Coordinates of C-alpha atoms and ligand atoms in Angstrom, one line a residue:
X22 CA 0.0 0.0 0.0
X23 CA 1.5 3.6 -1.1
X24 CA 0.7 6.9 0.6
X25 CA -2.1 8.6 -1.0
X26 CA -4.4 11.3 -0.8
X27 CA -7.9 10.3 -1.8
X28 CA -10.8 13.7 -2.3
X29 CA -13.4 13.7 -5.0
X30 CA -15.6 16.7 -4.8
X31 CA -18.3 15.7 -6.8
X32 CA -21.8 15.5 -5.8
X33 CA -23.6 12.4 -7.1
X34 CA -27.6 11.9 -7.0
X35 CA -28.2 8.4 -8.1
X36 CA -31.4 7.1 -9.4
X37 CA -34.3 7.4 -10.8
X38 CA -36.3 10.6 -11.2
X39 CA -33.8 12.3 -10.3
X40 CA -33.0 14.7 -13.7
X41 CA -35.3 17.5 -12.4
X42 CA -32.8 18.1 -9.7
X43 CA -30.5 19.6 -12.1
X44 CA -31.9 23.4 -11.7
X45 CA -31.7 23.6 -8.0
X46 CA -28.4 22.1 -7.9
X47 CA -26.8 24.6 -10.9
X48 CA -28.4 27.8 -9.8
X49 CA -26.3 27.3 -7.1
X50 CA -23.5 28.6 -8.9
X51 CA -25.5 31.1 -11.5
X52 CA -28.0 32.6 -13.3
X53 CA -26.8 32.1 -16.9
X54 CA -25.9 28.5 -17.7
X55 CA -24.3 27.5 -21.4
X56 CA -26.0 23.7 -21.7
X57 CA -23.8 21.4 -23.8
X58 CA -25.2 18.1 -25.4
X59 CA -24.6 15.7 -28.0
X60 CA -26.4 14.8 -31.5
X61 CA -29.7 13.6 -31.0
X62 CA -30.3 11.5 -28.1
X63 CA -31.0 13.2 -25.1
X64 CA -33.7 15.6 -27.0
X65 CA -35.4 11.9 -28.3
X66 CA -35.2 10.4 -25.4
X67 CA -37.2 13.7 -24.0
X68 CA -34.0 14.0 -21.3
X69 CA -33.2 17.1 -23.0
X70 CA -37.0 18.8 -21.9
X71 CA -36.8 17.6 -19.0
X72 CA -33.2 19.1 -18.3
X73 CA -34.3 22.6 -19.7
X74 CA -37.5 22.8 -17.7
X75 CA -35.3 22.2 -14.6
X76 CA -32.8 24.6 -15.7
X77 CA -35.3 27.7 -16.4
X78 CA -37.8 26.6 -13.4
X79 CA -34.9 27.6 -11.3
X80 CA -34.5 30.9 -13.0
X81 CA -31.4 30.3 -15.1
X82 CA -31.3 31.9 -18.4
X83 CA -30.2 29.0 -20.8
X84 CA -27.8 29.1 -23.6
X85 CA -27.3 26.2 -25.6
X86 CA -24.3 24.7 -27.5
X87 CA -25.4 21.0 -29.3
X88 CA -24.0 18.7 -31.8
X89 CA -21.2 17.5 -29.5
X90 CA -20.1 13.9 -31.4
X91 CA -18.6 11.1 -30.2
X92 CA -14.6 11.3 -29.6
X93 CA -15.6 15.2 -29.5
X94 CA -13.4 17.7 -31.9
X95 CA -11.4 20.7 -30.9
X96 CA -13.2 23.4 -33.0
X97 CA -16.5 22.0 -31.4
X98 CA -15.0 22.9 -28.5
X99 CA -13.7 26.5 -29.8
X100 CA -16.9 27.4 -30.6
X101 CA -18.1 26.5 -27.1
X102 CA -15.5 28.5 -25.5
X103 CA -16.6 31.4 -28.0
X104 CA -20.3 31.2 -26.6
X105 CA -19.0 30.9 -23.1
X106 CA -17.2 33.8 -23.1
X107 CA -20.2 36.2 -25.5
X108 CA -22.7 35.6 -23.4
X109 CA -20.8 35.5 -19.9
X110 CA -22.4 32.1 -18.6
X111 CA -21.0 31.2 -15.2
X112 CA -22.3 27.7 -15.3
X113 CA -21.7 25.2 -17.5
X114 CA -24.6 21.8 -18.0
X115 CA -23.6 18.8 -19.9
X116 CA -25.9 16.5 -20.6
X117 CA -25.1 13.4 -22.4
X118 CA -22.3 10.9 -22.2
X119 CA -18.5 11.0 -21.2
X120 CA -17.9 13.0 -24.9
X121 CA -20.5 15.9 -24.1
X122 CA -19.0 16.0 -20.2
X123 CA -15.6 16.1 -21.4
X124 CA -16.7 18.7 -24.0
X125 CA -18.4 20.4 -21.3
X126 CA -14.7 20.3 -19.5
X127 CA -12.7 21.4 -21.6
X128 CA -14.9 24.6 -22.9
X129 CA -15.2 25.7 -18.4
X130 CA -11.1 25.6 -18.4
X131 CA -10.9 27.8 -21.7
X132 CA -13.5 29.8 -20.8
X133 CA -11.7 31.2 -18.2
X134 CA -8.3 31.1 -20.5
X135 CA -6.7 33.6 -22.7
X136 CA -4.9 31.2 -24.8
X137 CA -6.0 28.1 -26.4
X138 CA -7.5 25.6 -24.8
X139 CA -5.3 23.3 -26.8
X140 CA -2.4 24.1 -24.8
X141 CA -3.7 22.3 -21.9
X142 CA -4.0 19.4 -23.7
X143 CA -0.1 19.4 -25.0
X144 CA 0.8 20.4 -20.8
X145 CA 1.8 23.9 -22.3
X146 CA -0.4 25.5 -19.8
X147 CA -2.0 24.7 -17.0
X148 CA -5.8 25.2 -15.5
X149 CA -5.7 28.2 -13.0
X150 CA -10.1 29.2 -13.1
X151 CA -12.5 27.2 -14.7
X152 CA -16.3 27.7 -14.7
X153 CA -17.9 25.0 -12.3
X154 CA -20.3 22.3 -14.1
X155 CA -23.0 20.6 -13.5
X156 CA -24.0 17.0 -15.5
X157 CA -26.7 14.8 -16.1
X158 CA -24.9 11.6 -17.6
X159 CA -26.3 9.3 -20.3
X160 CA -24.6 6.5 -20.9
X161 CA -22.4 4.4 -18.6
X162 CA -18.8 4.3 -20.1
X163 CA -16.0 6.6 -19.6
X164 CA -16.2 7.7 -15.5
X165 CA -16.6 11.4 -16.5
X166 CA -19.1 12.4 -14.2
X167 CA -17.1 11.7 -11.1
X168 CA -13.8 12.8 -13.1
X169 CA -11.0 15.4 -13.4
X170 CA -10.4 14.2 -16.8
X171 CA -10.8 14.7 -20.2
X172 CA -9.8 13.7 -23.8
X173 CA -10.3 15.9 -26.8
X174 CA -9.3 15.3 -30.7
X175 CA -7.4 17.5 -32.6
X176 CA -8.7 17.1 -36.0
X177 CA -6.0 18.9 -37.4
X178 CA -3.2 17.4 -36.2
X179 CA -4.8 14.0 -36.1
X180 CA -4.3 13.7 -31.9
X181 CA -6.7 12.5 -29.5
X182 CA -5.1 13.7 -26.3
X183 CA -6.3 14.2 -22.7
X184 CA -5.6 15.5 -19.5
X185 CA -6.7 16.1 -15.9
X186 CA -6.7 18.7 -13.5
X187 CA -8.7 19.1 -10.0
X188 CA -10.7 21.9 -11.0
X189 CA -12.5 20.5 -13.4
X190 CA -14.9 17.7 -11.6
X191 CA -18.3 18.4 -12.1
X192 CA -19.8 20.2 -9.0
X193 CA -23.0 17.4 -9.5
X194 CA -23.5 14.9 -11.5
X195 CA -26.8 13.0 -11.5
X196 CA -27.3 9.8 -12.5
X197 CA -30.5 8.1 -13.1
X198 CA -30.1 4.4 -14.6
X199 CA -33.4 4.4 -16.9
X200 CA -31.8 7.3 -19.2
X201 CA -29.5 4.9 -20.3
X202 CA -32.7 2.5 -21.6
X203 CA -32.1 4.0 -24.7
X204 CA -28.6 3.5 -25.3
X205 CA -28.1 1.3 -28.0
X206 CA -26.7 -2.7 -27.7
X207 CA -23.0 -1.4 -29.2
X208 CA -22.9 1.4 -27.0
X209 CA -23.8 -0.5 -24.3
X210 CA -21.0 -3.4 -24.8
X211 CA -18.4 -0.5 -25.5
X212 CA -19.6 1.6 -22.4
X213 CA -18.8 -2.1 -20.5
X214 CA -15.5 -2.1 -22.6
X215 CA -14.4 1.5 -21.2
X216 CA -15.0 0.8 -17.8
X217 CA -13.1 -2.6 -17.7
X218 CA -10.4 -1.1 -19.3
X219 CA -10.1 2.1 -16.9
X220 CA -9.5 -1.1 -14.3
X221 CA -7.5 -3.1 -16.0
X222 CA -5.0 -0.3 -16.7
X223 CA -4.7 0.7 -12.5
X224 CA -5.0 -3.7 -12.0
X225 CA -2.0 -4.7 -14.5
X226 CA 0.6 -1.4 -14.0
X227 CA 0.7 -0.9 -10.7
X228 CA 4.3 -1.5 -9.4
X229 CA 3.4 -2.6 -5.5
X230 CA 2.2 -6.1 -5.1
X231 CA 0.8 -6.1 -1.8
X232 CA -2.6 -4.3 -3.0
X233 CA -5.5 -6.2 -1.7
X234 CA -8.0 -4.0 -0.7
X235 CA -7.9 -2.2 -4.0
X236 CA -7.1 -5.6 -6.4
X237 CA -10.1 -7.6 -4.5
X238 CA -12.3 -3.6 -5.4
X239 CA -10.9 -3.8 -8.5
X240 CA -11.9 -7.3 -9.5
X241 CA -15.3 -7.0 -8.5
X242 CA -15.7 -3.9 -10.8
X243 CA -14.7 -6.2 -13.8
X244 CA -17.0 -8.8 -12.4
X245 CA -20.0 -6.5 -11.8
X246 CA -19.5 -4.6 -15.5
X247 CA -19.2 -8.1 -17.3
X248 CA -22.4 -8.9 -15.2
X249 CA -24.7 -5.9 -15.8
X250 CA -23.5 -5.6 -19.1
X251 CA -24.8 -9.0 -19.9
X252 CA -28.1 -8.2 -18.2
X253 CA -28.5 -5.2 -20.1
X254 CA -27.9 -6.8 -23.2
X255 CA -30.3 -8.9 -22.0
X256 CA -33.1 -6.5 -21.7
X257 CA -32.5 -3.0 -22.5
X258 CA -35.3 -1.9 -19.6
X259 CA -33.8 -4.1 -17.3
X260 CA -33.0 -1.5 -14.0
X261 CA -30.6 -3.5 -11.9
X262 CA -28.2 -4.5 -14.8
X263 CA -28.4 -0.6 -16.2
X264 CA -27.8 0.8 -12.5
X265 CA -25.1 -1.6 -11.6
X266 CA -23.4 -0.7 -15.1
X267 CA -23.8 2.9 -14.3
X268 CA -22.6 2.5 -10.5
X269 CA -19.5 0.2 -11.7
X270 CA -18.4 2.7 -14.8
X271 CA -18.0 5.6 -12.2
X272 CA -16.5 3.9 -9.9
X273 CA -14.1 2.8 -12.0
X274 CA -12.7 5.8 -12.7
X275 CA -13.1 8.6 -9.9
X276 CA -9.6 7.9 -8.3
X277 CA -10.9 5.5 -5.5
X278 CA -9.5 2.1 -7.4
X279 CA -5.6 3.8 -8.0
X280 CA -5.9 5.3 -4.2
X281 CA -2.7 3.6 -2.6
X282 CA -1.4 1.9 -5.8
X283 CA 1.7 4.3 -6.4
X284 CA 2.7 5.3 -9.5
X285 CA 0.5 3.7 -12.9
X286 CA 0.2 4.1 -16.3
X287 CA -2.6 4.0 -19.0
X288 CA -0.9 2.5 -21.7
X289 CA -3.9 0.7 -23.0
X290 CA -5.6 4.0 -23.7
X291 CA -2.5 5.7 -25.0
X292 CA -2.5 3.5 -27.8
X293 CA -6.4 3.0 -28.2
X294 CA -6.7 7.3 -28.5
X295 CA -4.4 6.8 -31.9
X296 CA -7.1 4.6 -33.2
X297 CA -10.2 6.6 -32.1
X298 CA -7.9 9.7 -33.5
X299 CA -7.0 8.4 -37.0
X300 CA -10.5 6.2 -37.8
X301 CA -13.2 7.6 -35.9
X302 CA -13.5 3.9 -34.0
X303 CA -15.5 4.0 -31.1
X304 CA -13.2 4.6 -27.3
X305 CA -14.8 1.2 -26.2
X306 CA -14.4 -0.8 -30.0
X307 CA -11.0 0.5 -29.6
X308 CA -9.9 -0.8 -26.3
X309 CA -11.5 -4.1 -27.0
X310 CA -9.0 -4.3 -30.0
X311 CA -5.9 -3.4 -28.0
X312 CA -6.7 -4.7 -24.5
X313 CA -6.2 -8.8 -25.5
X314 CA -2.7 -7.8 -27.0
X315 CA -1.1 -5.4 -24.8
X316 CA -2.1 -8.3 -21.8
X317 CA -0.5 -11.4 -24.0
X318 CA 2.7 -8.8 -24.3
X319 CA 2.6 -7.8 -20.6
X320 CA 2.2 -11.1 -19.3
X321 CA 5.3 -12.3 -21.2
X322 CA 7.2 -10.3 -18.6
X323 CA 4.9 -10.2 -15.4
X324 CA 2.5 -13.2 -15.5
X325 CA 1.8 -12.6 -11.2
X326 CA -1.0 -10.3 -11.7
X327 CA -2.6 -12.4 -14.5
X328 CA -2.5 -15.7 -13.1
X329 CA -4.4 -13.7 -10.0
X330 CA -7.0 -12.3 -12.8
X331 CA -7.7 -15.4 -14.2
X332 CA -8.6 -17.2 -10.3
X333 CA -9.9 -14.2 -9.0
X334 CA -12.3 -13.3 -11.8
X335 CA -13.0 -16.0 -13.9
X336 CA -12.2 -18.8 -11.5
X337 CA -10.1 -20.6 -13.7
X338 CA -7.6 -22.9 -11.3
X339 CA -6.3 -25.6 -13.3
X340 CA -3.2 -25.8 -15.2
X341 CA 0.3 -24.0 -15.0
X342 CA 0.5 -20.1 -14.2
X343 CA 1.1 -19.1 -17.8
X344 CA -1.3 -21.6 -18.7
X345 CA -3.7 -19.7 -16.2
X346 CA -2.5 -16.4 -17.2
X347 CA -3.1 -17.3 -20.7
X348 CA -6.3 -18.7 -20.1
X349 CA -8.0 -15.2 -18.1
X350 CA -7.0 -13.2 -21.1
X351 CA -8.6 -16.0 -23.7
X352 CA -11.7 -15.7 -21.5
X353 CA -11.7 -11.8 -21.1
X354 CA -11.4 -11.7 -25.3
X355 CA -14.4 -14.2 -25.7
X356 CA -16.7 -11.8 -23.6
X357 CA -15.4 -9.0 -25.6
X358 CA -16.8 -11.1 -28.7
X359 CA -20.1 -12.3 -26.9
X360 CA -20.8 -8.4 -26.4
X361 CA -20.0 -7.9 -30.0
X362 CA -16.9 -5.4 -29.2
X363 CA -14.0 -5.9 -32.0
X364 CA -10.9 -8.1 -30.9
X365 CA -8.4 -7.3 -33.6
X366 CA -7.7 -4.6 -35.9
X367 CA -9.0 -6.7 -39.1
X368 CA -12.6 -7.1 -37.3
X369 CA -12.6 -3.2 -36.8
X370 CA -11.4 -2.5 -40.5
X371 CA -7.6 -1.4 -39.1
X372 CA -5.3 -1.6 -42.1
X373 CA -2.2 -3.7 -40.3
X374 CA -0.2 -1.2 -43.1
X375 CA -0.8 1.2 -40.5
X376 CA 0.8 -0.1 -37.3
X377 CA 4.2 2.2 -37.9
X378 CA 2.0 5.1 -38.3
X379 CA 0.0 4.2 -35.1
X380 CA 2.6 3.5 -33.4
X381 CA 4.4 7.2 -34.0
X382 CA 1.2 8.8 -33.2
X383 CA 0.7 7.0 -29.6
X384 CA 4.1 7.8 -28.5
X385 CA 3.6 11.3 -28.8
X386 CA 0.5 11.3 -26.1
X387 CA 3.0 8.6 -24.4
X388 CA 5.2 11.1 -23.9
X389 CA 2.8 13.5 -22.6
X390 CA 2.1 11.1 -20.2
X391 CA 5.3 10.3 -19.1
X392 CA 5.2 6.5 -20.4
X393 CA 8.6 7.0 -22.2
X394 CA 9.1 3.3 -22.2
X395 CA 6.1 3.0 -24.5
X396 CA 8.9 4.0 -27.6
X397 CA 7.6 3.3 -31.0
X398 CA 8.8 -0.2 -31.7
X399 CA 7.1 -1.3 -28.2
X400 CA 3.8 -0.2 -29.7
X401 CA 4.1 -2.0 -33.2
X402 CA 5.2 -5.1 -30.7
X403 CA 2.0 -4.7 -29.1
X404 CA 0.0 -4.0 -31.7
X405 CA 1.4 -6.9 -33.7
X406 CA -0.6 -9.3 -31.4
X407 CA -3.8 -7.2 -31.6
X408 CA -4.1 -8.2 -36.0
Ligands
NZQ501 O1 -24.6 12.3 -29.5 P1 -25.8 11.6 -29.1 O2 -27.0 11.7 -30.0 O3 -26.2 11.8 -27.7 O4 -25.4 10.0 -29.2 C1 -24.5 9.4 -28.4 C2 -23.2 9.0 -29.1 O5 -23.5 8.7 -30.5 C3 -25.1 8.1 -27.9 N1 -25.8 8.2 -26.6 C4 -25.4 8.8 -25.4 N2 -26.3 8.6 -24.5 C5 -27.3 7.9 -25.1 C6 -27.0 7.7 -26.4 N3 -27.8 7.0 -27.3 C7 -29.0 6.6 -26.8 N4 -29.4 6.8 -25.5 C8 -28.6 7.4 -24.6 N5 -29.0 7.6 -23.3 O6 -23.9 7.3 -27.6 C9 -22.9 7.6 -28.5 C10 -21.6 7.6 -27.7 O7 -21.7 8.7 -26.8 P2 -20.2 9.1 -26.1 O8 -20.5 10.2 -25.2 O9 -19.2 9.4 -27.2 O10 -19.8 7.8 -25.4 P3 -18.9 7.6 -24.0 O11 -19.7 8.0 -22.9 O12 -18.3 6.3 -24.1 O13 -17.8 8.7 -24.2 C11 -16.7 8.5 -25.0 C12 -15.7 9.6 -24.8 O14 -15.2 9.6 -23.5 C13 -13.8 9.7 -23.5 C14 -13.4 8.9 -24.7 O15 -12.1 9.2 -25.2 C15 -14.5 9.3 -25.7 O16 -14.1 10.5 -26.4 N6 -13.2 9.3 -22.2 C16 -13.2 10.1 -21.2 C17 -12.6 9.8 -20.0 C18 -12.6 10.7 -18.9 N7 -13.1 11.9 -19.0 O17 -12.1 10.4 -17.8 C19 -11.9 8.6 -19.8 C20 -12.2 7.5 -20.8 O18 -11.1 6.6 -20.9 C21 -12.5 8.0 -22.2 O19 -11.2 8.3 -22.8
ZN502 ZN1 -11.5 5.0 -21.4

């Protein structure tokens, strides 16, 4: 166990009805609120309505900034900022899922920022003011809600890059399970994808090996999103699977799982950003493609940690260790395809021409991140048993 200093300020209201909260709990923090959302779904889903009503019932005036799209763009974003800073709003609402609250993010810090947002992104600047937010989430994927973090593509420069920084957690985020009804069977699986993976990367890079408070959490999170994920599969209405999906995405990814794991990495999602950057392909489709092969290479070199992930969460207790090892990632890759989620770059149309390029894209965010072992040739390795 490593020191650590745990504190999450966001508020979370969990359950259902519980969207018409959303005005009393922003006009908290102003009377003018820019409300950020994505293409279509929350205003067919009737979400949006709802969300307004709440908004102007507590007397905030309501701008509103739409068309956020998945793996959400940079100029998207300018313009945000642009509205932001026209109309003075001193609140900012996202409602939608983890690309409209990271959108939502990234246009409080550059609000409140001469320069370009950009350079927050490439840790030229950092985030001194930002304007507080407020969420109502979606869809259960990416741990947003309860989140400092945020990733943003740059279209022009063909770099899907993120950062985090304590100022921006949303204020309050609300939660309520049956808004996610609607989300759709691929979104769901990549949503279960997302969360596993935001586990996985604190689970396999941790450097202490006495860690089992947070391994035994951790393993239950991948448990629980394999579980509900199934369930919701199942039956898109079904409340239980959809609020334990919900529950175990956020939890996943609001610091409590890497509390007292030292020093880890996200190398997984280093290399899955290139892919969402240069084709478009869904965060979750993406990690599903590069989660099997980054564990086969990892486990060539550390197999303790898998052997413990194939017991621990798929019960598998027969054979050697590698042959155990070997055997939790073969079972992790089979739910991936029982949920429909891509397992190799041929299934999600990735020319294997492209590995070099990649490869050189992912090192630059590695480097960002201070993953500098991640060099270029590592990556093709890697990627070379995701094909
Ligand atoms: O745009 P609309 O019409 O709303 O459609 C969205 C979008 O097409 C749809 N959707 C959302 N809620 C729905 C729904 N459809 C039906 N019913 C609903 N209730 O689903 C599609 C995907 O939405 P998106 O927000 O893109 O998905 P997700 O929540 O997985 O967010 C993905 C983004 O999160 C980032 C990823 O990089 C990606 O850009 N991440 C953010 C992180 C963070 N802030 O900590 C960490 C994650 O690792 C991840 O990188
Ligand atoms: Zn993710």
């Amino acid at each position: 166990m490593q020191n650590f200093v745990f504190q999450n300020p966001t508020k979370i209201i969990f359950g259902t009805n519980t969207i018409k909260h959303i005005g009393e709990e922003t006009a908290a923090f102003g009377n003018k609120a820019l409300l950020v959302s994505g293409k279509n779904s929350s205003r067919k889903s009737g979400v949006y309505d709802q969300v307004q009503q709440s908004l102007k019932a507590s007397g905030l005036a309501v701008i509103e900034h739409s068309g956020v799209r998945s793996n959400p763009v940079l100029n998207h974003v300018h313009e945000g900022i642009q509205l932001a800073k026209n109309n003075k709003v001193e609140v900012i609402v996202a409602v939608g899922g983890g690309s409209v609250v990271d959108s939502a993010k990234a246009i409080s810090a550059g609000a409140c920022a001469e320069h370009d947002v950009w350079k927050f992104f490439i840790g030229k600047k950092s985030v001194k003011k930002a304007l507080p937010l407020t969420c109502v989430l979606t869809l259960a994927a990416s741990g947003s809600e309860m989140n400092s973090g945020m990733v943003i593509t740059n279209e022009e420069k063909k770099q899907k890059f993120g950062f985090a920084n304590k100022l921006l957690y949303p204020m309050v985020s609300i939660l309520d399970p049956t808004v996610t009804y609607t989300v759709p069977p691929d979104y769901t699986s990549y949503g279960a994808v997302d969360a596993i993976a935001h586990v996985l990367e604190y689970y396999f890079t941790t450097e202490d090996s006495h860690t089992p408070v947070q391994d035994r959490f951790m393993e239950g999170l991948v448990i629980n999103a394999m579980e509900s994920c199934d369930q919701a599969l199942k039956n898109p209405n079904d409340y239980q699977g959809r609020a334990n999906l919900m529950w175990s995405a956020t939890l996943a990814l609001n610091g409590l799982t890497g509390a007292g794991l030292g020093k880890v990495g996200f190398p997984m999602h280093m290399i899955e950003h290139s892919l969402s950057a240069f084709y478009d392909i869904a965060h979750g489709a993406g990690l599903s493609v590069v989660i099997p092969g980054w564990m086969k290479w990892k486990m060539q070199t550390d197999p303790t940690k898998f052997v413990q992930f194939a017991e621990r969460v798929f019960h598998i207790v027969t054979g050697s260790d590698s042959e155990k090892a070997a055997a939790g990632i073969a079972h992790l890759e089979k739910w991936f395809q029982k949920i429909n989620s891509p397992t190799s770059l041929s299934e999600a149309d990735i020319p294997e021409k492209d590995i070099q390029k990649i490869a050189e894209n992912a090192v630059e965010l590695g480097k960002i991140w201070r993953m500098r072992k991640y060099d270029a040739q590592t990556i093709e390795e890697i990627l070379a048993l995701c094909k």
